[in-house]
Coordinates of C-alpha atoms in Angstrom, one line a residue:
M28 CA -7.9 57.7 -9.5
L29 CA -6.0 54.8 -7.8
S30 CA -7.0 51.6 -7.2
A31 CA -7.3 50.4 -3.4
K32 CA -4.4 47.9 -4.2
T33 CA -2.3 50.8 -5.6
E34 CA -3.0 53.1 -2.7
Y35 CA -2.2 50.3 -0.2
A36 CA 1.1 49.7 -1.9
C37 CA 2.2 53.1 -2.0
L38 CA 1.0 53.4 1.5
A39 CA 3.3 50.2 2.6
L40 CA 6.1 51.3 0.5
V41 CA 6.2 54.9 2.4
R42 CA 5.9 53.3 5.8
L43 CA 9.0 50.9 4.8
A44 CA 10.9 54.2 3.7
A45 CA 10.1 55.7 7.0
E46 CA 11.7 52.8 8.8
H47 CA 14.6 52.3 6.3
A48 CA 17.1 53.8 8.5
S49 CA 16.5 51.4 11.3
G50 CA 17.8 48.5 9.0
Q51 CA 15.1 46.3 10.7
P52 CA 12.3 44.6 8.7
V53 CA 8.6 45.6 9.5
Q54 CA 6.3 42.7 10.2
G55 CA 3.3 42.6 7.7
R56 CA 0.9 42.3 10.6
R57 CA 2.3 45.5 12.5
L58 CA 2.2 47.4 9.0
A59 CA -1.6 46.3 8.3
A60 CA -2.6 47.1 11.7
E61 CA -0.7 50.6 12.0
E62 CA -1.8 51.8 8.5
G63 CA -5.4 50.2 8.3
I64 CA -4.6 47.8 5.6
P65 CA -6.7 44.8 5.7
E66 CA -4.1 42.0 6.5
G67 CA -4.7 39.6 3.9
F68 CA -4.9 41.9 1.0
L69 CA -1.5 43.3 2.2
V70 CA 0.2 40.1 2.1
Q71 CA -0.9 39.7 -1.5
I72 CA 0.6 43.1 -2.2
L73 CA 3.7 42.7 -0.6
Q74 CA 4.0 39.4 -2.5
E75 CA 3.5 41.3 -5.6
L76 CA 6.0 44.2 -4.4
K77 CA 8.5 41.5 -3.7
R78 CA 8.1 40.1 -7.2
L79 CA 8.4 43.5 -8.8
G80 CA 12.0 43.8 -6.8
L81 CA 10.5 46.7 -4.6
V82 CA 10.6 45.0 -1.3
V83 CA 12.7 41.9 0.3
S84 CA 11.6 40.0 3.1
T85 CA 13.2 38.0 5.9
R86 CA 11.6 35.1 7.5
G87 CA 11.4 34.0 11.2
A88 CA 10.3 35.6 14.6
C89 CA 12.3 38.8 13.9
G90 CA 11.3 38.8 10.2
G91 CA 9.2 41.1 8.1
Y92 CA 9.8 43.5 4.8
R93 CA 12.3 46.0 4.1
L94 CA 12.6 48.2 0.7
A95 CA 14.9 46.7 -1.6
R96 CA 16.5 49.8 -2.5
D97 CA 17.3 53.1 -0.7
P98 CA 14.0 55.3 -0.3
D99 CA 15.7 58.0 -2.0
E100 CA 16.2 56.1 -5.3
L101 CA 12.7 55.1 -5.5
S102 CA 9.9 57.4 -6.7
L103 CA 6.2 57.5 -6.5
G104 CA 6.2 57.5 -10.3
E105 CA 8.1 54.4 -10.7
V106 CA 6.0 52.5 -8.1
L107 CA 2.8 53.4 -10.0
D108 CA 4.6 52.3 -13.4
L109 CA 5.4 48.8 -12.0
V110 CA 2.2 48.2 -10.1
D111 CA -0.3 49.6 -12.6
G112 CA 1.6 49.8 -15.6
P113 CA 1.6 52.8 -18.0
P114 CA -1.5 55.1 -18.2
S115 CA -4.0 53.6 -20.4
G116 CA -7.1 55.0 -22.4
A117 CA -9.2 52.2 -21.4
G118 CA -12.7 53.7 -20.5
C119 CA -16.2 53.2 -20.3
V120 CA -17.2 54.7 -23.7
A121 CA -20.1 52.4 -25.1
K122 CA -19.5 53.3 -28.7
P123 CA -16.3 54.5 -30.0
S124 CA -16.4 57.9 -31.6
P125 CA -14.2 60.7 -32.5
L126 CA -15.2 62.8 -29.2
G127 CA -14.7 59.7 -27.4
E128 CA -11.3 59.2 -28.6
A129 CA -10.3 62.8 -28.0
V130 CA -11.6 62.6 -24.3
A131 CA -9.6 59.6 -24.0
E132 CA -6.6 61.1 -25.4
A133 CA -6.9 64.1 -23.1
L134 CA -7.0 61.9 -20.1
I135 CA -4.1 59.8 -21.1
E136 CA -2.0 63.0 -21.5
S137 CA -3.2 64.1 -18.1
A138 CA -2.3 61.0 -16.5
S139 CA 1.1 60.9 -18.2
A140 CA 2.0 64.5 -17.0
E141 CA 0.9 63.4 -13.4
R142 CA 3.0 60.2 -13.6
Q143 CA 5.9 62.2 -14.8
R144 CA 5.6 64.6 -11.8
L145 CA 5.4 61.7 -9.5
R146 CA 8.7 60.5 -11.1
G147 CA 10.1 63.4 -9.1
V148 CA 8.8 62.4 -5.7
T149 CA 10.7 59.9 -3.8
L150 CA 9.4 57.7 -1.1
A151 CA 11.9 59.3 1.1
D152 CA 10.4 62.6 0.3
V153 CA 6.8 61.6 1.2
A154 CA 8.1 59.8 4.4
A155 CA 9.9 62.9 5.5
Q156 CA 6.9 65.0 5.0
A157 CA 4.7 62.7 6.9
T158 CA 6.9 63.0 9.9
A159 CA 7.4 66.9 9.5
P160 CA 5.4 69.1 11.7
G161 CA 2.0 69.7 10.1
G162 CA 2.2 66.1 8.4
M163 CA 0.6 67.4 5.2
Y164 CA 1.9 66.6 1.6
Y165 CA 0.7 68.3 -1.5
I166 CA 1.8 67.0 -4.9

């Protein structure tokens, strides 16, 4: 399960991927309004994405955000790796036990396999699927 921060980061990046060809930056206010992301939260997310080298910003009246790389070169798996870090086994087991450790290990393996799969899905892939007739994307 993704955190709201991670989901919003992915959504913002896919929006920037969809508009990448225009070469024009996307204003944070517009991105927040069109994607239903709380503007204050989006500003924090975009600042982190900039720090991570995923987006660049332009100041001024015509300013905004653009992807730092081509959307064909950036995968959802890489985004998750940068924003969330590697899958972890941190859980809510009150008392460590062999069963709890086995469950945690299975969950880590599953999350790692999912992350690997997402490394093969680029932002361009998702943006193209979203604008295709039907607009549904299944991973």
